[in-house]
Tab-separated table of C-alpha atoms in Angstrom:
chain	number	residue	atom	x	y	z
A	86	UNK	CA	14.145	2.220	27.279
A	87	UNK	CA	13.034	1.782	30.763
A	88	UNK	CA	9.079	1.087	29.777
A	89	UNK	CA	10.180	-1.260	26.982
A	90	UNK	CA	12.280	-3.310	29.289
A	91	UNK	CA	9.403	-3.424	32.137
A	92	UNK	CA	7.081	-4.306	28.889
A	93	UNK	CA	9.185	-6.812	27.438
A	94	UNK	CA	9.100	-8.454	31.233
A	95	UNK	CA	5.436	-8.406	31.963
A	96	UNK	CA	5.037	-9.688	28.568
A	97	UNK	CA	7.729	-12.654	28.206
A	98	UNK	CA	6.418	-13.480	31.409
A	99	UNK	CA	2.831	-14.069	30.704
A	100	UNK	CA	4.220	-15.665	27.024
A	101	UNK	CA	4.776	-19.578	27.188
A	102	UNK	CA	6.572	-19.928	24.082
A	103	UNK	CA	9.391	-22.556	25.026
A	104	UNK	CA	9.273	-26.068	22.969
A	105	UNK	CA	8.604	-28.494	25.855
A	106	UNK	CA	12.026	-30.369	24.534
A	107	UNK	CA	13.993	-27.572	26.403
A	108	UNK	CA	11.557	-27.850	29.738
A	109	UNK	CA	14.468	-30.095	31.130
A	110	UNK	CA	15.630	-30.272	35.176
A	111	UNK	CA	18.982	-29.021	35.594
A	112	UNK	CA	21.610	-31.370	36.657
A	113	UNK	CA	23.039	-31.996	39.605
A	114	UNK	CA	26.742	-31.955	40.031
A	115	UNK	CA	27.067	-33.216	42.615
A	116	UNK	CA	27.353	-30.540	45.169
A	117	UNK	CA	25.023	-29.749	48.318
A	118	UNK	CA	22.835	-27.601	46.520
A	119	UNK	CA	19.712	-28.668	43.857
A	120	UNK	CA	18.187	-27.411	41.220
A	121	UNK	CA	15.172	-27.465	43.535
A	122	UNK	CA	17.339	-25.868	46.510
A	123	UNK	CA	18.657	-23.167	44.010
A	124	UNK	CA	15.048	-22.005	42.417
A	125	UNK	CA	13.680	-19.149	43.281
A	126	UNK	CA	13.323	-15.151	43.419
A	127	UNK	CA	16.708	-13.323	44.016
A	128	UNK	CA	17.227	-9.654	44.574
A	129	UNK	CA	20.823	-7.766	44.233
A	130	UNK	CA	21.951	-6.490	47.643
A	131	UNK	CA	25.141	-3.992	48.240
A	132	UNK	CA	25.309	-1.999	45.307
A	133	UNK	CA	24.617	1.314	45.592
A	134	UNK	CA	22.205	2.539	42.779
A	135	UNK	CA	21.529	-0.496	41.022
A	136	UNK	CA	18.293	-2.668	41.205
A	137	UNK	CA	18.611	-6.418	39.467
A	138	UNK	CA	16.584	-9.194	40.102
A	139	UNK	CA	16.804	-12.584	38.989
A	140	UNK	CA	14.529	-15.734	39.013
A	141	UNK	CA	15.142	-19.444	38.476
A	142	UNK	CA	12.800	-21.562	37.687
A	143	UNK	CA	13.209	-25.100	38.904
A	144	UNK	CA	12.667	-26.685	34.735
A	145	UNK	CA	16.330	-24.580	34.042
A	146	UNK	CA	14.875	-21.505	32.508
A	147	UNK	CA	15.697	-17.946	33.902
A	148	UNK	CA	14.760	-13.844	33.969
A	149	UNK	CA	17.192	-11.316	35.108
A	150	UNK	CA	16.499	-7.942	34.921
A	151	UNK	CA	19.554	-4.887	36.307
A	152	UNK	CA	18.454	-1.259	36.173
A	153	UNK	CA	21.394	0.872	36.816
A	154	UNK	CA	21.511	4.932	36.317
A	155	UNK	CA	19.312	5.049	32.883
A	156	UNK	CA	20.717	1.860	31.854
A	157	UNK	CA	18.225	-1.290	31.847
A	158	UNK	CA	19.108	-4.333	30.886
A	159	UNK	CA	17.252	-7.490	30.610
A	160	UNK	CA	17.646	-11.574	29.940
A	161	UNK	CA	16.133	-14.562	30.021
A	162	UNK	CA	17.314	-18.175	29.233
A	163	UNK	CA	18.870	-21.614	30.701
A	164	UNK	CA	20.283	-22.139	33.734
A	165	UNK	CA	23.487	-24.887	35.040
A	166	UNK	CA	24.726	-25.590	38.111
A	167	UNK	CA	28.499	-26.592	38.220
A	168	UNK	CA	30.930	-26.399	40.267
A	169	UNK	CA	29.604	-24.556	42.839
A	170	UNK	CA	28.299	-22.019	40.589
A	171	UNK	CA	24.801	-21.136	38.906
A	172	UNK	CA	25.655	-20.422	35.003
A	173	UNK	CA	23.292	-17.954	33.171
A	174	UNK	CA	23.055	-18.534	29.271
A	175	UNK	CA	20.609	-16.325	27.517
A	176	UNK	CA	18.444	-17.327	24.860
A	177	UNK	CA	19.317	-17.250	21.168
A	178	UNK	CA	17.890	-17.950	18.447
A	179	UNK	CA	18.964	-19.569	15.027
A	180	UNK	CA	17.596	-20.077	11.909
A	181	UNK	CA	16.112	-23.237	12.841
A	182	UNK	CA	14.202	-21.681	15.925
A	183	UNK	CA	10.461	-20.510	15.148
A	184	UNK	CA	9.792	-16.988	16.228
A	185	UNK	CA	6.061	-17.414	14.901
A	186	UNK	CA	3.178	-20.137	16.323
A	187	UNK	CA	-0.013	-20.201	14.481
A	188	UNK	CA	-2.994	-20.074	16.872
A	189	UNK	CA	-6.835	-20.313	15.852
A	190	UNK	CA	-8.811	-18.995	12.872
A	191	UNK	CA	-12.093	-17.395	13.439
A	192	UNK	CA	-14.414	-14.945	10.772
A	193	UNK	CA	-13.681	-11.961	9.649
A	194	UNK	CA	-15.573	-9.628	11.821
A	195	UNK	CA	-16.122	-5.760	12.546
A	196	UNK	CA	-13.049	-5.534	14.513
A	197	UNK	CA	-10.782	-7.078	11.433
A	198	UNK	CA	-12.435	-4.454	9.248
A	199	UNK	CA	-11.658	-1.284	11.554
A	200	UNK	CA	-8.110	-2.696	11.532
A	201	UNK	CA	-8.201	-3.344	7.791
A	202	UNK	CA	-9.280	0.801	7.753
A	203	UNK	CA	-6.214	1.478	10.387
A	204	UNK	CA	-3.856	0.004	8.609
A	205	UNK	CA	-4.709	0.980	4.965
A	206	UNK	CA	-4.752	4.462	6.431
A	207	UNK	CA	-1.238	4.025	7.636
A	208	UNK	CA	0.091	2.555	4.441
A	209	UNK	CA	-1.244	5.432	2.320
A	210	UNK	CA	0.326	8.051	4.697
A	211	UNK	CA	3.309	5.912	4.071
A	212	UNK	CA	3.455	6.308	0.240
A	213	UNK	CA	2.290	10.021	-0.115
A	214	UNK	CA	5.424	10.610	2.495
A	215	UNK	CA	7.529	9.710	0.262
A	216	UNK	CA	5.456	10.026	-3.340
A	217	UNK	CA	4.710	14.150	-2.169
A	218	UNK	CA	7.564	14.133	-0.018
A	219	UNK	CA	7.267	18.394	-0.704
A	220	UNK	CA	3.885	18.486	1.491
A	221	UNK	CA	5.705	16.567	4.952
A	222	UNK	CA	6.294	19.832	6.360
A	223	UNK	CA	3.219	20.736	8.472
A	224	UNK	CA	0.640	23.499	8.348
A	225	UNK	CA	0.272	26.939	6.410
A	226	UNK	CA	2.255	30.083	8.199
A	227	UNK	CA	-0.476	31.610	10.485
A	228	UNK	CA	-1.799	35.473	9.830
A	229	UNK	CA	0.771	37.514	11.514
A	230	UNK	CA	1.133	41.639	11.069
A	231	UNK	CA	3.968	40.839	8.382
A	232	UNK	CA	1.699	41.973	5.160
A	233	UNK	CA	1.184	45.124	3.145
A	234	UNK	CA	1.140	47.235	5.487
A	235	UNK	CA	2.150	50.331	3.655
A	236	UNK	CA	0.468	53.661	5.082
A	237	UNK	CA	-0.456	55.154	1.835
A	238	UNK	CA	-2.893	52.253	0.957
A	239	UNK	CA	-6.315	51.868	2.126
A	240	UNK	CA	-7.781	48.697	3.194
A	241	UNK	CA	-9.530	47.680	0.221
A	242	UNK	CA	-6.079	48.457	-1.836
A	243	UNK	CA	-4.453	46.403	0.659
A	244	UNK	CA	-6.817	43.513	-0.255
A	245	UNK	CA	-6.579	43.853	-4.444
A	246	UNK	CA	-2.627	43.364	-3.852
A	247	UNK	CA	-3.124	40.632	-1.986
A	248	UNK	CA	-5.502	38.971	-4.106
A	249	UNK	CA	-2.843	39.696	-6.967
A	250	UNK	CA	-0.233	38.299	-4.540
A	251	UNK	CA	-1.883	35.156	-3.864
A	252	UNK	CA	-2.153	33.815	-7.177
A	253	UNK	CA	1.231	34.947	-8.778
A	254	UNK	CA	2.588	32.863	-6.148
A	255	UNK	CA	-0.221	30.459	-6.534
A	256	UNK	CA	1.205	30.077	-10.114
A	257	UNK	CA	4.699	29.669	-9.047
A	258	UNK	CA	3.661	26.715	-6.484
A	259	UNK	CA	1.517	25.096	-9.369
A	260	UNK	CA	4.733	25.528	-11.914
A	261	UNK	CA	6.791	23.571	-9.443
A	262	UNK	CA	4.590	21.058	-8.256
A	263	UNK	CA	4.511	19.891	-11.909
A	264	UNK	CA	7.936	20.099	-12.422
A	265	UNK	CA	8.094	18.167	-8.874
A	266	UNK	CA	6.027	14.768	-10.077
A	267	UNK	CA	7.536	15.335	-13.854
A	268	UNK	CA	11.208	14.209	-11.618
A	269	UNK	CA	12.934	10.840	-12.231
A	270	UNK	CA	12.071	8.988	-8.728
A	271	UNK	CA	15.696	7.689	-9.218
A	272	UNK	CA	17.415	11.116	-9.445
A	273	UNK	CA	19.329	11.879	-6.041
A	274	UNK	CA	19.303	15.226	-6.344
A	275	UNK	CA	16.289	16.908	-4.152
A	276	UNK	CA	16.371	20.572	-5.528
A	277	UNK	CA	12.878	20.060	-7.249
A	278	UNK	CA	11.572	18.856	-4.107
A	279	UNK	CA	13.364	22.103	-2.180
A	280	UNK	CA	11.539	24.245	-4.821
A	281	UNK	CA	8.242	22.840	-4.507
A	282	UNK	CA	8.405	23.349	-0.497
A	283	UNK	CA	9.428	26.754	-0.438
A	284	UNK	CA	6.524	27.504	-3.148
A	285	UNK	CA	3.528	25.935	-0.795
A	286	UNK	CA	5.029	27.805	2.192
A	287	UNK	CA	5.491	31.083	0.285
A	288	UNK	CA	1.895	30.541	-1.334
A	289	UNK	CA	1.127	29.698	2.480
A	290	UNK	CA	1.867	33.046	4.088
A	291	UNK	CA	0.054	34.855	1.058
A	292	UNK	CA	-3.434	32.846	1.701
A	293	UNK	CA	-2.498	34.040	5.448
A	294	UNK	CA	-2.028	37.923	4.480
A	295	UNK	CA	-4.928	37.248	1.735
A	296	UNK	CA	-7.004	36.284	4.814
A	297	UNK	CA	-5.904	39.297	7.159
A	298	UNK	CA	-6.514	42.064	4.229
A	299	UNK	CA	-9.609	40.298	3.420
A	300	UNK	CA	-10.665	41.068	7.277
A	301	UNK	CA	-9.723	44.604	7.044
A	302	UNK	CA	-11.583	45.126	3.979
A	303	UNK	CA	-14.342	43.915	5.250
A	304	UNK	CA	-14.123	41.184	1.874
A	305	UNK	CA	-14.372	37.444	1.525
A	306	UNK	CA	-10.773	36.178	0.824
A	307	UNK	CA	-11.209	33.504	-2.016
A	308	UNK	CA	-8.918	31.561	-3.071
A	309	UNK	CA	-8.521	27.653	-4.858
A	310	UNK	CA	-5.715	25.661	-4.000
A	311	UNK	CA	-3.183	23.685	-6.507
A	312	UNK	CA	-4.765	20.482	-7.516
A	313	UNK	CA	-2.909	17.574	-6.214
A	314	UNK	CA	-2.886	13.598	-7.182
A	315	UNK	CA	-4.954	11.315	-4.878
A	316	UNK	CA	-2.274	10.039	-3.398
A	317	UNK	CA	-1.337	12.917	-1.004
A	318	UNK	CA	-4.535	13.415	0.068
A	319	UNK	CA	-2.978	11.897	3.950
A	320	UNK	CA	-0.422	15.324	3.627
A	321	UNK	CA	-2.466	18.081	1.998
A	322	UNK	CA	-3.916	20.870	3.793
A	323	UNK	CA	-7.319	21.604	2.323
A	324	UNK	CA	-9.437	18.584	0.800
A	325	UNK	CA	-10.401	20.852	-2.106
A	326	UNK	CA	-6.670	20.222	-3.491
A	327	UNK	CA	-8.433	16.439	-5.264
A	328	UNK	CA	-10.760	17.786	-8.324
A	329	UNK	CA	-13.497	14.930	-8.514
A	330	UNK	CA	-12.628	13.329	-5.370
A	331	UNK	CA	-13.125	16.026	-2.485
A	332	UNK	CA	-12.778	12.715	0.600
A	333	UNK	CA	-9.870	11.563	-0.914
A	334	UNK	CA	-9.475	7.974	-1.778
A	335	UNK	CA	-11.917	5.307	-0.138
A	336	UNK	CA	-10.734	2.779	2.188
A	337	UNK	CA	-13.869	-0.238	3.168
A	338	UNK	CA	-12.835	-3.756	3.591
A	339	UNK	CA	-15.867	-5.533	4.588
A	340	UNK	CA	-14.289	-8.906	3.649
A	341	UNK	CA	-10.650	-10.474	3.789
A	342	UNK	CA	-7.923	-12.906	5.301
A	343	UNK	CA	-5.243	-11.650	8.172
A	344	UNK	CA	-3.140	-12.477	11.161
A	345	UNK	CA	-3.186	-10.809	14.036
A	346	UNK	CA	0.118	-10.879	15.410
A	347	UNK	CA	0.107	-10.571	19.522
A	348	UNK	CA	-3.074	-9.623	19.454
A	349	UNK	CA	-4.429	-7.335	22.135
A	350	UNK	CA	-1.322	-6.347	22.901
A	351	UNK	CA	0.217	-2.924	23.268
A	352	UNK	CA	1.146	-1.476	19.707
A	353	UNK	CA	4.729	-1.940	18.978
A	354	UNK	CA	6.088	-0.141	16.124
A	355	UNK	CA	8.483	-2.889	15.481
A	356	UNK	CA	6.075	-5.319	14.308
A	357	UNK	CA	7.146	-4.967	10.591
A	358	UNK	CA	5.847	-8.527	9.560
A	359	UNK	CA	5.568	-9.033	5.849
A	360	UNK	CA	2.716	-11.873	5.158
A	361	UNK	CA	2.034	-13.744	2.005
A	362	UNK	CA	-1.334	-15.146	1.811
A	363	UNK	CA	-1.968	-18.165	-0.720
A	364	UNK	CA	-4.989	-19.121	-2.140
A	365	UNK	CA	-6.381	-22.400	-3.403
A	366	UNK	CA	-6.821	-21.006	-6.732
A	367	UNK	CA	-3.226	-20.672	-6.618
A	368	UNK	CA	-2.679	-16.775	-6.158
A	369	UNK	CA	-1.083	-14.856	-3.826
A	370	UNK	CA	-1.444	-11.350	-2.147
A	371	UNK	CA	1.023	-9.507	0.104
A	372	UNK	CA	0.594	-7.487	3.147
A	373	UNK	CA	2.325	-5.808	6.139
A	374	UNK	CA	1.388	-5.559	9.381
A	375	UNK	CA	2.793	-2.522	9.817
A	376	UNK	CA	2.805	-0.768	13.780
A	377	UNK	CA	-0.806	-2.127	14.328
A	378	UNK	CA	0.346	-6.325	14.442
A	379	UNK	CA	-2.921	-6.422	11.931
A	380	UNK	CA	-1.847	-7.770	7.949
A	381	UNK	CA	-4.868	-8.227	6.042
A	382	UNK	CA	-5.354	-8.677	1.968
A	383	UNK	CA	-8.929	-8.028	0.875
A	384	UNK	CA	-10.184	-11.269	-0.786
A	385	UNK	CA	-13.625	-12.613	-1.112
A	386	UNK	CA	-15.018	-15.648	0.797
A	387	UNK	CA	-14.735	-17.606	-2.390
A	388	UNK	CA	-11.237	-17.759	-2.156
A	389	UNK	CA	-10.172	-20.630	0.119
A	390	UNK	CA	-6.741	-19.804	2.246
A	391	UNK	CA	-3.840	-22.122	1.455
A	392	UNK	CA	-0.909	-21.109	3.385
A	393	UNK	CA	0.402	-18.039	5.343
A	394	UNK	CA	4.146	-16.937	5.318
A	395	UNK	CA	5.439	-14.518	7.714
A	396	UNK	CA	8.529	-12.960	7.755
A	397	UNK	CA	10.443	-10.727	10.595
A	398	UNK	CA	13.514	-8.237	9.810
A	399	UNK	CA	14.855	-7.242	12.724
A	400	UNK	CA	18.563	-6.126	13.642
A	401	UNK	CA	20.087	-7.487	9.875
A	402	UNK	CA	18.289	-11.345	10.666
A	403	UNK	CA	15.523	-12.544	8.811
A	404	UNK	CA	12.834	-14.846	10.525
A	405	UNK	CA	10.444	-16.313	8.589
A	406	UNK	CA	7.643	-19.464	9.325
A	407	UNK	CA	5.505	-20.422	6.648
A	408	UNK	CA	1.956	-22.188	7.679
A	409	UNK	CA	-0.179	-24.431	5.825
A	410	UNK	CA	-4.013	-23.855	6.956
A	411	UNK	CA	-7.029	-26.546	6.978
A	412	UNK	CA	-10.032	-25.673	4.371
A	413	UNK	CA	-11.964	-23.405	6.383
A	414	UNK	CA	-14.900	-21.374	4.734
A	415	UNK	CA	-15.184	-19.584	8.341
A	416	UNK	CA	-11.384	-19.003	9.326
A	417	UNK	CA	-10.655	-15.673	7.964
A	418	UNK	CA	-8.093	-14.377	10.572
A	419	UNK	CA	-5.638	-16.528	12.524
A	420	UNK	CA	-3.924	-15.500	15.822
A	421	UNK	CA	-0.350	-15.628	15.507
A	422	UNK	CA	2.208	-15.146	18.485
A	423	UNK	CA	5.179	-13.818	17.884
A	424	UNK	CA	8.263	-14.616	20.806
A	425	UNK	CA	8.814	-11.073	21.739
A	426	UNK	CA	12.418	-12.791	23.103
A	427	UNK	CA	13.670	-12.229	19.576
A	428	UNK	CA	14.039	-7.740	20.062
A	429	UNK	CA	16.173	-8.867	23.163
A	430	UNK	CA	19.759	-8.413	22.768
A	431	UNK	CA	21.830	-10.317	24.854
A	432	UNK	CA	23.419	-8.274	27.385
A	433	UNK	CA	25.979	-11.153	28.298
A	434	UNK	CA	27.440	-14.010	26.990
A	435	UNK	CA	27.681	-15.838	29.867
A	436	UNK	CA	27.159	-14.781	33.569
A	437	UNK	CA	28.766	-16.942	36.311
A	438	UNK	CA	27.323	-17.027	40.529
A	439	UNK	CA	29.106	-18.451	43.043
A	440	UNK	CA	26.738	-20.197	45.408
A	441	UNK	CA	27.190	-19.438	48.780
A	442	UNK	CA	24.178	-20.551	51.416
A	443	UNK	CA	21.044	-18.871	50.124
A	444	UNK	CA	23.171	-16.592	47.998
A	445	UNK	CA	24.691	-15.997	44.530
A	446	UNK	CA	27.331	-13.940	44.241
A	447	UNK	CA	28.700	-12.050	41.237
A	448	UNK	CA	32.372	-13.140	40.325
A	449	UNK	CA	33.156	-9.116	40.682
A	450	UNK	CA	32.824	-9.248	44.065
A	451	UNK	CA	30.088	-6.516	44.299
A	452	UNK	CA	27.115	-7.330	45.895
A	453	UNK	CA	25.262	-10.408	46.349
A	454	UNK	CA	21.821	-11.500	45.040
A	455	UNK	CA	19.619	-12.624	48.434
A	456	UNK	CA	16.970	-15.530	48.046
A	457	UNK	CA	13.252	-13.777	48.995
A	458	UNK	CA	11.257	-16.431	51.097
C-alpha cells in the first residue's frame, strides 16, 4: 500500500490532466490571508508517528498525503478559503468527467509487436487457467526414496514395476482428463476437475519413481505423456503433451492497431481497459489491455481506423470515452493517458484548517501543518 501511494504521488504529480476550466484562483473572503499568501508546501508538526504533507497550489488545486503506522492515505483536489479556514475537497469524478485523453498516433513498430507477443501470451495463460483449470497446480512431485523399495526385488525388478506402474496410472490420468473436457462448463460441481488433479499428480510421482528405478537399473526411463488440447500448452509440463504441434500455438503480430495506455509507465495490474477498434469498412475487433496498458487487434494496413472506445471497470463504476481518429495510413498506435486520480478513494469528504499565521491547523486540535520556506 505504501509503494502504491508514493507511486500514485510521483505520478499524479508529473500528470497534467485538469480541464483548464477548473484552473481557477481561489477567492478571497475577505480575510488577511490570500490565496497567494496561503500557497505553498506544508508539513504536519506534533503528532507523534504520523508524517502528512500537504501542498496548495496558488490556481486552487491541492495534494495531501498522511502516513500513519501502516496506514497511507492520499488526496488531491480543490481548495477554498472561508472564514478563516482553508477547505480541502477531493476530486471526484462523474459520469460526465473523462478519465481517458487521446494523444498522438504513430506506426506500428517492433516495440508494438513485442507487446502484441506479451500480451497474447498473457491472454492465453488466461484461458487455459480456467479452460484446464486441472493443470494450475505447479510441477511434478520430485524423486524422493518413497518407491518400491521392497528388499526382495532387485533393481531391474524394481524398474519393470515401475514401468507397469507408470502407465496404469498413466491410463487412469488419460480416463479422467477426457471425462474432464467431456464436463458441461456450466456445471458447478468441480469433482471431475478434483479427479483429473489427483490423476496428473499421482501419474506425477510414478514418472518420479519411474525415473529413480530407471537410475538404479542402470535403464532409460521412457515414458509419453497424456495428449492435451492446444490450449493448455501455457500450464502443461512437458511440450510433448500437443501431438502435431510440439511449440504450442504461434503468437506473431507483425501488423495491427493499439493504444498504449500510460505508456512507459510502471505496469499496473489494474489497467483492465477493454478497447473496441472500428474500421472504415465498418467492422469491429475487441481487445484488452490487460496488466501490460498495451490493447492491440491484429488488422492489416488496408484497414483504415475509425474510432477507438475505451472502457474502465474499476470499484463497481464504469468509465468509458469513445474517440473518433483522422484517416491516417501511418497512425497505427495512439497514446492514451489515463487520470490515474480515478483508483484514488477519497479518504475524506471534506477536511477543514484553521488558519493561524503561517499555519493550518486541524479542527482536532492535534498538531499543526508548518509552511516550509
Amino acid at each position: 500500500m505504501r509503494n502504491l501511494s508514493i507511486y500514485l504521488l510521483s505520478t499524479i504529480c508529473a500528470f497534467a490532466f485538469a480541464p483548464a476550466a477548473l484552473a481557477q484562483p481561489v477567492a478571497d473572503s475577505g480575510g488577511q490571508a490570500t490565496a497567494s499568501s496561503l500557497a505553498g508546501n506544508y508539513r504536519l508538526g506534533g503528532v507523534m508517528e504520523t508524517a502528512a504533507e500537504l501542498q496548495l497550489e496558488a490556481d486552487g488545486s491541492y495534494k495531501w498525503m498522511l502516513i500513519v503506522g501502516s496506514l497511507d492515505l492520499y488526496s488531491e483536489g480543490r481548495w477554498t478559503q472561508s472564514e478563516g479556514q482553508v477547505i480541502l475537497g477531493p476530486h471526484r469524478f462523474d459520469k460526465d468527467t473523462p478519465v481517458f485523453a487521446l494523444a498522438g498516433g504513430y506506426p506500428w513498430g517492433r516495440e508494438e509487436k513485442d507487446a502484441a507477443f506479451a500480451s497474447e501470451t498473457i491472454r492465453l495463460k488466461n484461458r487455459a487457467k480456467w479452460q484446464c483449470a486441472f493443470l494450475d497446480t505447479g510441477g511434478y512431485y520430485a524423486s524422493s526414496d518413497d518407491y518400491i523399495s521392497s528388499e526382495e526385488l532387485t533393481p531391474l525388478q524394481r524398474f519393470d514395476a515401475a514401468v507397469k506402474g507408470e502407465r496404469e496410472l498413466r491410463d487412469v490420468y488419460e480416463k479422467a482428463i477426457a471425462a474432464y473436457f467431456a464436463r458441461h462448463l456450466s456445471d458447478p460441481d468441480d469433482n471431475l476437475e478434483v479427479s483429473a488433479r489427483s490423476a496428473r499428480r499421482d501419474w506425477g510421482h510414478a514418472v518420479a519413481v519411474l525415473a529413480k528405478s530407471g537410475r538404479a537399473a542402470g535403464k532409460t526411463a521412457r515414458y509419453q505423456p497424456p495428449s492435451l488440447p492446444a490450449e493448455c500448452f501455457f500450464l502443461s509440463d512437458y511440450t510433448t503433451e500437443y501431438s502435431g504441434n510440439g511449440s504450442g500455438p504461434r503468437i506473431d503480430w507483425n501488423e495491427g492497431v493499439g493504444v498504449w495506455v500510460n505508456r512507459r509507465e510502471r505496469p499496473n495490474a489494474r489497467l483492465n481497459i477493454d478497447a473496441e477498434f472500428s474500421f472504415a469498412d465498418g467492422s469491429v475487433e475487441t481487445a484488452n489491455s490487460h496488466e501490460l496498458g498495451f490493447a492491440f487487434a491484429p488488422a492489416a494496413n488496408e484497414r483504415q481506423l475509425k474510432a477507438i472506445k475505451l472502457t474502465l471497470q474499476y470499484d463497481g463504476s464504469e468509465y468509458s470515452s469513445s474517440f473518433d481518429v483522422a484517416p491516417d495510413r501511418n497512425a497505427r498506435v495512439y497514446e492514451v493517458k489515463l487520470d490515474n486520480r480515478v483508483f484514488i478513494k477519497p479518504p475524506f469528504q471534506e477536511l477543514r484548517l484553521d488558519i493561524s499565521g503561517d499555519r493550518l491547523l486541524p479542527a482536532d486540535g492535534r498538531g499543526a501543518y508548518l509552511k516550509r520556506n
